CSV table of C-alpha atoms in Angstrom, one decimal:
chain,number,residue,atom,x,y,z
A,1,UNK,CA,26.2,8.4,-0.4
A,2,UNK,CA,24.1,7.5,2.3
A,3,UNK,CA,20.3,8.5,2.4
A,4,UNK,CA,20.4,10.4,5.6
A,5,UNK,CA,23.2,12.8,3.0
A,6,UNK,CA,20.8,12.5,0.2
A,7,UNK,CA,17.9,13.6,2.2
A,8,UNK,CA,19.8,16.7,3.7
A,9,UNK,CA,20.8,17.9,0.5
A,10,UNK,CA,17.4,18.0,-0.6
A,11,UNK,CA,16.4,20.2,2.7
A,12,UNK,CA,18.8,22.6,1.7
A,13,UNK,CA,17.0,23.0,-2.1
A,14,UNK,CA,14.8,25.7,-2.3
A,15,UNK,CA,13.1,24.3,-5.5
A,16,UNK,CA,10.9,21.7,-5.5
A,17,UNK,CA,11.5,20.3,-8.7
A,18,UNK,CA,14.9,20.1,-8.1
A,19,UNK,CA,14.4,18.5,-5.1
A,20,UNK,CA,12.2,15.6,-7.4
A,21,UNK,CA,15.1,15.2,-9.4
A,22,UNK,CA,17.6,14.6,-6.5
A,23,UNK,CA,15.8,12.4,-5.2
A,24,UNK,CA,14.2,10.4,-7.5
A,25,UNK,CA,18.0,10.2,-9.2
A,26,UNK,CA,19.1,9.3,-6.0
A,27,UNK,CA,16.3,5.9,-6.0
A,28,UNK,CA,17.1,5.1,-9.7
A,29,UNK,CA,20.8,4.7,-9.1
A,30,UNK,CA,20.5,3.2,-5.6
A,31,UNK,CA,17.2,1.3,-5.9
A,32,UNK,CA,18.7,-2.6,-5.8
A,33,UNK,CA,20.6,-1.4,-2.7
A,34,UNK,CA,18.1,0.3,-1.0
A,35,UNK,CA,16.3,-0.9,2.4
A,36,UNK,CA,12.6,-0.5,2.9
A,37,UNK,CA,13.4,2.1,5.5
A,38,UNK,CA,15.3,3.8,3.0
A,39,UNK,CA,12.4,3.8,0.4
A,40,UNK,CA,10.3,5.3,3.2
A,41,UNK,CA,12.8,7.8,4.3
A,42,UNK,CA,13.1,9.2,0.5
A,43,UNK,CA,8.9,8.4,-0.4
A,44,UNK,CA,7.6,10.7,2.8
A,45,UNK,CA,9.6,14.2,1.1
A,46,UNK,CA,8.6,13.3,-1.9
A,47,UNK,CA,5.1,13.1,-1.4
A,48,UNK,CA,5.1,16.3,0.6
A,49,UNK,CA,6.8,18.0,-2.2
A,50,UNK,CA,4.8,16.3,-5.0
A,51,UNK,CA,1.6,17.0,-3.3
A,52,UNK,CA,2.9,21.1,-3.6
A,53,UNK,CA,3.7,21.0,-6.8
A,54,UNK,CA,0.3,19.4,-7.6
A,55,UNK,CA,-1.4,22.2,-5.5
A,56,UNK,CA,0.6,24.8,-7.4
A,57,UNK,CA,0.1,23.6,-11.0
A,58,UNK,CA,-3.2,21.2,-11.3
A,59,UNK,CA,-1.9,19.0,-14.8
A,60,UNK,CA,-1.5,15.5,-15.2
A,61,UNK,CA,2.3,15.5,-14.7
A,62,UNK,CA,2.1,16.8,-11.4
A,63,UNK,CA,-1.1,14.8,-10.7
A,64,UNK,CA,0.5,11.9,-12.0
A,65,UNK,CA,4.0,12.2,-9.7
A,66,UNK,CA,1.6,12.7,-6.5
A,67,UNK,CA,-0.2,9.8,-7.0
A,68,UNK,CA,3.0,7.6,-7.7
A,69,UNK,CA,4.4,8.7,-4.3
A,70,UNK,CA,1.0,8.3,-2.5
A,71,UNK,CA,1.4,4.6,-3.7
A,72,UNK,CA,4.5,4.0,-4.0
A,73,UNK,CA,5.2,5.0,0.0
A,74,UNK,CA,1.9,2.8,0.8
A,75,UNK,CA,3.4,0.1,-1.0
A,76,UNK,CA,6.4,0.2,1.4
A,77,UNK,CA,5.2,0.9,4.8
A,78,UNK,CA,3.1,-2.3,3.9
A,79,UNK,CA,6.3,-4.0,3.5
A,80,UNK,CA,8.1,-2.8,6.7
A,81,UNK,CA,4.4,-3.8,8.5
A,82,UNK,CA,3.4,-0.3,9.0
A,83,UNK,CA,0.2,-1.0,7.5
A,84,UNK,CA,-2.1,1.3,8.7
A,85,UNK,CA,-0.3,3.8,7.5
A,86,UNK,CA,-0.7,2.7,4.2
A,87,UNK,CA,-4.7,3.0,3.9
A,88,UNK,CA,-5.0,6.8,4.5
A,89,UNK,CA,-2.2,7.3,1.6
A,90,UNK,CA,-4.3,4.5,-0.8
A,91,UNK,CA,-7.6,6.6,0.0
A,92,UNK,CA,-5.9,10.0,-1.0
A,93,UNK,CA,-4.8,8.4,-4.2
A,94,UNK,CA,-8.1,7.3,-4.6
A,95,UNK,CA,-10.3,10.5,-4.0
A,96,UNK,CA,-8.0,12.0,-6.7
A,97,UNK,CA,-8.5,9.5,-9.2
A,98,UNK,CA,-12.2,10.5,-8.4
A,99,UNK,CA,-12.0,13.9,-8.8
A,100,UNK,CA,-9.8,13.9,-11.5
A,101,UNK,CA,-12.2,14.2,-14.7
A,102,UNK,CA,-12.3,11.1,-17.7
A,103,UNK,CA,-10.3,12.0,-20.6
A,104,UNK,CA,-8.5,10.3,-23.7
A,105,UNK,CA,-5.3,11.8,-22.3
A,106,UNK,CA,-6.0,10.3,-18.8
A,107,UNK,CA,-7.3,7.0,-19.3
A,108,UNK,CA,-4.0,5.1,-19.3
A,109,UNK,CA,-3.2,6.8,-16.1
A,110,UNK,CA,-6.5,5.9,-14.1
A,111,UNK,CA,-5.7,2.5,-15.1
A,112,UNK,CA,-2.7,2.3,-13.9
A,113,UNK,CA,-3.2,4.2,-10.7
A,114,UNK,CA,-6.2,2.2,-9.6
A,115,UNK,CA,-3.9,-1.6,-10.3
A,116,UNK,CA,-1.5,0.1,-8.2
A,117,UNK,CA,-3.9,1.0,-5.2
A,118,UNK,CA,-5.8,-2.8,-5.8
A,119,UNK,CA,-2.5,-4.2,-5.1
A,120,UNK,CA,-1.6,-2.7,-2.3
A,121,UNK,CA,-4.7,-3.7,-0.8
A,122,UNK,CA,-4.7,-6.8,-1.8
A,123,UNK,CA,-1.1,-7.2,-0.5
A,124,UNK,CA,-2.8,-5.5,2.9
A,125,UNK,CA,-5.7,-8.4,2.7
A,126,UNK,CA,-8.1,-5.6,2.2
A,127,UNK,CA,-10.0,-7.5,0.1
A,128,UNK,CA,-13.0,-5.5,-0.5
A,129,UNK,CA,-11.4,-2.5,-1.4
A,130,UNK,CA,-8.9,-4.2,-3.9
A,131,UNK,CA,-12.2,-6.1,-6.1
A,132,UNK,CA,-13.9,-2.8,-5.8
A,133,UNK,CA,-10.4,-0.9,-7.1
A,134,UNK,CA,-9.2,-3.9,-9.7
A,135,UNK,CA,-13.3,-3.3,-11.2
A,136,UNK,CA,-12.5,0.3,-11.2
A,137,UNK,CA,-9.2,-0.5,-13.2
A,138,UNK,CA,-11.3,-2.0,-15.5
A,139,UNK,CA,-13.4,0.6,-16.6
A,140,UNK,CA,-9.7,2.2,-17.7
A,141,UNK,CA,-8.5,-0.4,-20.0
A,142,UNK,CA,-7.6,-0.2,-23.2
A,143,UNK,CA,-5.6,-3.2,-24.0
A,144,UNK,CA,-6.5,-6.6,-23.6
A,145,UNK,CA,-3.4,-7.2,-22.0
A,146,UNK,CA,-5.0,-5.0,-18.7
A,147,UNK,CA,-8.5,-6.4,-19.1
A,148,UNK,CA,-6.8,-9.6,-18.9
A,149,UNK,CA,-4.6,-8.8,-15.8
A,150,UNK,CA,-7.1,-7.2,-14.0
A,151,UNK,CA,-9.9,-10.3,-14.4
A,152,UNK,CA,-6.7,-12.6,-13.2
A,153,UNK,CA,-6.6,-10.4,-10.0
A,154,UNK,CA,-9.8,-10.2,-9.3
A,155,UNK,CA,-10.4,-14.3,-10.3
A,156,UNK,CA,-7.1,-14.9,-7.7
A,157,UNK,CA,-9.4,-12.4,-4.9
A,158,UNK,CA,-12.6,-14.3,-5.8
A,159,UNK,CA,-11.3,-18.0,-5.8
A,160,UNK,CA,-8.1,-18.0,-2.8
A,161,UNK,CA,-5.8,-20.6,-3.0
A,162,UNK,CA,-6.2,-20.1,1.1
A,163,UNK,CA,-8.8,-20.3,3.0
A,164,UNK,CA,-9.4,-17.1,4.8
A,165,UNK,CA,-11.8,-16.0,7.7
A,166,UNK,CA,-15.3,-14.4,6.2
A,167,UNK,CA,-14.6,-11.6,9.3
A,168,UNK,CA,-12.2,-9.9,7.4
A,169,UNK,CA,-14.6,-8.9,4.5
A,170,UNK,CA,-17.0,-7.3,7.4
A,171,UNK,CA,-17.8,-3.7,8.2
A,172,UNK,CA,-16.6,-4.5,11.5
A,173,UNK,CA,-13.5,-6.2,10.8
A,174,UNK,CA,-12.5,-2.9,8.2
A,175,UNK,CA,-13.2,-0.3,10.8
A,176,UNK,CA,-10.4,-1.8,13.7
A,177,UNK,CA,-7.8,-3.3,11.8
A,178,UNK,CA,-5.6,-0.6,11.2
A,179,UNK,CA,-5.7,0.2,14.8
A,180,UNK,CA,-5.2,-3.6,15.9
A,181,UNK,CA,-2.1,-3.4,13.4
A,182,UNK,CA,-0.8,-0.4,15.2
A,183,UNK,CA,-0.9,-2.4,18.3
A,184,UNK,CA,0.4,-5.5,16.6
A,185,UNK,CA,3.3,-3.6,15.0
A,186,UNK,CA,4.3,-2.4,18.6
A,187,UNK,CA,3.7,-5.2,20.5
A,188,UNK,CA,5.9,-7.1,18.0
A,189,UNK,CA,8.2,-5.1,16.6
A,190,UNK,CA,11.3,-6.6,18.7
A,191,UNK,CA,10.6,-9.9,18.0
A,192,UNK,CA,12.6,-11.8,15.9
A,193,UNK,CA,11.0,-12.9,12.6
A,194,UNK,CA,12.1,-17.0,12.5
A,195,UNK,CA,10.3,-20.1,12.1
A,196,UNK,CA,6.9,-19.7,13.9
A,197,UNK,CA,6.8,-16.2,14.0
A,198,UNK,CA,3.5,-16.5,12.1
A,199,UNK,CA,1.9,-18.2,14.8
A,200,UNK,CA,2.9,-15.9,17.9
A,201,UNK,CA,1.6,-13.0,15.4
A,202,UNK,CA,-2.0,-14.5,14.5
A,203,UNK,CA,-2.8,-15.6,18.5
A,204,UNK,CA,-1.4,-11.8,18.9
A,205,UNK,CA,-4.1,-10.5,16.5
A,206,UNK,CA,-6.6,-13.1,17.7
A,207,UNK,CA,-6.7,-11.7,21.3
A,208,UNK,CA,-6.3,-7.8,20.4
A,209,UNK,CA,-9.5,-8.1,17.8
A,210,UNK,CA,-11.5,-10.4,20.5
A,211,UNK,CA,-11.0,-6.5,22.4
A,212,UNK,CA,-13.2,-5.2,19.8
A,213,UNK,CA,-15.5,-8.2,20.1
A,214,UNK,CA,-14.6,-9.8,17.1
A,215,UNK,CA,-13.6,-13.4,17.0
A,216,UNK,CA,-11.3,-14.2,14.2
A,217,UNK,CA,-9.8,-17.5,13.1
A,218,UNK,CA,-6.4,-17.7,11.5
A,219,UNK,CA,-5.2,-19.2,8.6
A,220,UNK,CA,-3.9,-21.8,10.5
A,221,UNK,CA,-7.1,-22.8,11.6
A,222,UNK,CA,-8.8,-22.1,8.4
A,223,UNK,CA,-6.4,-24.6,6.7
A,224,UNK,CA,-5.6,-26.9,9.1
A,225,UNK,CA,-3.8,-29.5,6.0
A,226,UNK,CA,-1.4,-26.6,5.0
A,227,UNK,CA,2.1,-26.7,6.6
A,228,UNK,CA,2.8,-23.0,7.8
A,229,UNK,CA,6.0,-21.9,9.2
């Protein structure tokens, strides 16, 4: 079954939870065959309907399964390059978290939300957010196994094997990329993604942020003894 079929049979549910269960079945069985478009496809329902049954029933189940999709579909429009779609869906999952009162039944939870949202960002360089949301994960651990992976993220943030431009850490920087990603992602999005594609994208990004008066050096230029292709 294809997901375009998967994702009609769900429009023709009338209960949500049903719906969760069809789909969610539908990624567990199909998951190592599964595009990214596919993932996004079956994520974007599911955080509509999640988000509902949230609204509808305020525990931790349904808080839980909201905040899973939230992620989950960041996680994946970062991989398909969409990535300004992803921080809007990182900062609802965080203002929950927020809201969401400290509890003994809850901690585990918290913890596990916020290492999901750090990594996202730090997959989406966001660097500032993901060491402000990796020290957030650890005010939520309770093993340590977690205190120890979240000090190894935030020690891999804090010491880069690659050199990266200061820029990107800047108020500046934060408050135009997602819209210079937009652009990037359309400007780009026919070309193929070969050897060099890399440096067509970075002098791409270079001119579109020097729009918003920002100069920006690649990593190219930042490393200049590293080999990228």
């Amino acid at each position: 079954m294809k997901t375009v079929d998967i994702l009609k049979q769900a429009e023709n549910l009338t209960n949500d939870e049903e719906k969760i269960m069809l789909l969610a079945k539908f990624i567990g069985d199909n998951y190592d065959d599964l595009e990214v478009r596919d993932f996004i496809q079956l994520l974007t329902p599911l955080v509509d309907i999640t988000e509902r049954r949230y609204e509808h029933d305020q525990n931790l189940d349904s808080l839980s399964d909201y905040t899973t999709a939230l992620t989950k579909l960041a996680e994946y429009y970062i991989k398909d390059e969409q990535t300004w779609k992803a921080t809007p869906l990182l900062e609802k999952a965080e203002e929950l978290l927020r809201e969401c009162a400290d509890s003994e039944e809850n901690v585990h939870w918290k913890f596990s939300t916020y290492s999901q949202i750090a990594e996202c960002y730090t997959t989406n360089q966001r660097r500032i957010m993901a060491k402000k949301t990796y020290r957030h994960a650890l005010q939520y651990a309770t093993s340590e196994e977690d205190k120890e992976d979240c000090e190894y993220s935030l020690n891999r943030l804090e010491n880069p094997t690659l050199k990266y431009d200061p820029v990107e850490d800047t108020d500046g920087y934060l408050a135009v990329i997602d819209e210079v990603e937009r652009r990037l992602y359309e400007k780009l999005k026919n070309q193929p993604r070969g050897m060099g594609f890399c440096f067509e994208y970075w002098s791409a990004k270079r001119d579109l942020l020097a729009e918003y008066g920002i100069e920006w050096r690649s990593p190219g230029v930042m490393n200049p003894r590293v080999m990228f292709d």
